[in-house]
Coordinates of C-alpha atoms in Angstrom, one line a residue:
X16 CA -20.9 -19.3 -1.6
X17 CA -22.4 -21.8 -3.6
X18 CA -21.5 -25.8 -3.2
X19 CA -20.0 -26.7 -5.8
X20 CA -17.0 -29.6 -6.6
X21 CA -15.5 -26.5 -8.2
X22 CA -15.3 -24.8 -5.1
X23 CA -14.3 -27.7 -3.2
X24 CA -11.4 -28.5 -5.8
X25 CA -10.5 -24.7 -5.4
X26 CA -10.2 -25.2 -1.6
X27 CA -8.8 -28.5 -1.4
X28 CA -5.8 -26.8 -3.6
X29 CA -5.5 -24.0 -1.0
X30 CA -5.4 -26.6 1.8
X31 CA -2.6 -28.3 -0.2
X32 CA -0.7 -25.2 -0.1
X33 CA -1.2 -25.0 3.5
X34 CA -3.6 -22.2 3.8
X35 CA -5.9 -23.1 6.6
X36 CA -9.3 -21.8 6.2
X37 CA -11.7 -20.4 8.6
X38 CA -15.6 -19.4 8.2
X39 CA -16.7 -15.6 9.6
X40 CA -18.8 -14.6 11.3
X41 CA -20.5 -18.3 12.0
X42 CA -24.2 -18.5 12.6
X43 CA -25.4 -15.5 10.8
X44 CA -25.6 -14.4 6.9
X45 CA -24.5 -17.5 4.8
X46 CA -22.5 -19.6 7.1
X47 CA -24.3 -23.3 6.8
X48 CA -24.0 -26.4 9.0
X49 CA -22.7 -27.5 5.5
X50 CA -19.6 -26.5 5.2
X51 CA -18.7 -27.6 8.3
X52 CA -19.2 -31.1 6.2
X53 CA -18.1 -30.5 3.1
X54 CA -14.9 -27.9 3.4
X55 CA -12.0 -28.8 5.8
X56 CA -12.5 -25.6 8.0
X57 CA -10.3 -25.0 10.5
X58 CA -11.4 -22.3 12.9
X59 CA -14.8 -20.9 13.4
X60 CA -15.1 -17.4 14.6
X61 CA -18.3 -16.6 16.6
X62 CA -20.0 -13.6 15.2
X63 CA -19.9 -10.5 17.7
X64 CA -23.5 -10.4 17.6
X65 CA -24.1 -13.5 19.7
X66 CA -20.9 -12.4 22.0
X67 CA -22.2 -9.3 23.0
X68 CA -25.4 -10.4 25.5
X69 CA -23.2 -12.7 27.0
X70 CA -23.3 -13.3 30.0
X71 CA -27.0 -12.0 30.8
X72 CA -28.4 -13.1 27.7
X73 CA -29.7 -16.7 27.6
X74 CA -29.9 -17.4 23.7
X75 CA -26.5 -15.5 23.1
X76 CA -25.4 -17.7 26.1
X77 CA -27.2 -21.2 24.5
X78 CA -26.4 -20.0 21.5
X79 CA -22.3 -19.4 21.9
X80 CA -21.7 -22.2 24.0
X81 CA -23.3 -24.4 21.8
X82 CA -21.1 -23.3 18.8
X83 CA -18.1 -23.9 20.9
X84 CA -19.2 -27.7 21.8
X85 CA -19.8 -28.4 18.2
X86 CA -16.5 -27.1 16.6
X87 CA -14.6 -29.1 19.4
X88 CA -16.6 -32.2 19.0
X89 CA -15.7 -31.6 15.4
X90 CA -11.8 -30.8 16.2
X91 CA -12.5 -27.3 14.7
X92 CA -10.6 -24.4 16.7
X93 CA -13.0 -21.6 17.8
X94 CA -12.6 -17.4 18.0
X95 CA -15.1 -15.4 19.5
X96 CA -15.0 -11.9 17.8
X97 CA -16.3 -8.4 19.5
X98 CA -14.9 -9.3 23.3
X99 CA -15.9 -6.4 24.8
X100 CA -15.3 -6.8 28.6
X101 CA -14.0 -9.3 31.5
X102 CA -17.3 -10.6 31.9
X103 CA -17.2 -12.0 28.5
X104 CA -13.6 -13.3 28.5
X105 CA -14.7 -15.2 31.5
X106 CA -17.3 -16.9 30.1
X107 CA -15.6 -17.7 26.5
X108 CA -12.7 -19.0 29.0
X109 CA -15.0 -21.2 30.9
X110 CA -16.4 -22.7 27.2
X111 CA -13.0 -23.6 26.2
X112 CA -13.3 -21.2 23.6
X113 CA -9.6 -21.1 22.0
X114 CA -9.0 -17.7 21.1
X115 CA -10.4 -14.1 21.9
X116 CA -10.8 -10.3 19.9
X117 CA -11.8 -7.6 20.0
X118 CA -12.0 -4.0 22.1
X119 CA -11.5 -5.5 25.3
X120 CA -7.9 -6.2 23.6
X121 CA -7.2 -3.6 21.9
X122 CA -9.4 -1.0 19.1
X123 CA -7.8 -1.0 16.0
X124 CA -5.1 0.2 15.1
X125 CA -2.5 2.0 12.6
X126 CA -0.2 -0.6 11.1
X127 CA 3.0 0.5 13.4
X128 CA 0.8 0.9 16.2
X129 CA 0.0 -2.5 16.2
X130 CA 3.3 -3.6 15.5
X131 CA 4.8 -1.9 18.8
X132 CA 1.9 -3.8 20.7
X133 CA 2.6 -7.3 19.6
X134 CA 6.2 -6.7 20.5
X135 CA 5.5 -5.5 23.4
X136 CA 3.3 -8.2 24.3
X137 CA 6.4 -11.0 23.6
X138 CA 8.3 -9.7 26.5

């Protein structure tokens, strides 16, 4: 994505409209300390690749925790994507890390599968 005041104007509009934006897979590919200054971003998700060596990696551990003391020092809400296992979840949990996915919740799933389990999962 380049930087451009025409994409800004574009996402400023969508803001107006109350879509809330969100930047994927943060830290790899072309996700920039940038647009955490110029875009109103509201959630960062953590890509999987730095979630899965936690907890016995040390740079995935630096790395993810790090992340997550940025986006709340920036008010920005933070999921970690590719939550494979409790070990994980505790850590992310122990961060403060506001919201969780992947296969330790569920694989994915067929559309009406997927339905039954988020009613299922309001009673």
């Amino acid at each position: 994505m380049e930087l451009t005041e025409k994409t800004v104007n574009n996402l400023k509009e969508l803001e107006d409209l109350g879509i809330r934006l969100a930047i994927d897979d943060f830290g790899t590919g072309y996700s920039s300390l940038a647009y955490l200054k110029r875009f109103n971003i509201d959630k960062l998700k953590i890509d999987r690749a730095f979630i899965k060596g936690v907890p016995g990696d040390t740079s995935d551990v630096e790395i993810t925790s790090t992340i997550i003391a940025m986006a709340r020092n920036l008010h920005i809400q933070v999921l970690a994507e590719g939550v494979e296992n409790q070990q994980q979840l505790a850590f992310l949990q122990g961060q403060s890390c506001d919201q969780y996915q992947g296969y330790y919740y569920a694989k994915p799933l067929p559309e009406e599968k997927a339905l039954q389990l988020l009613l299922n999962s309001q009673n």
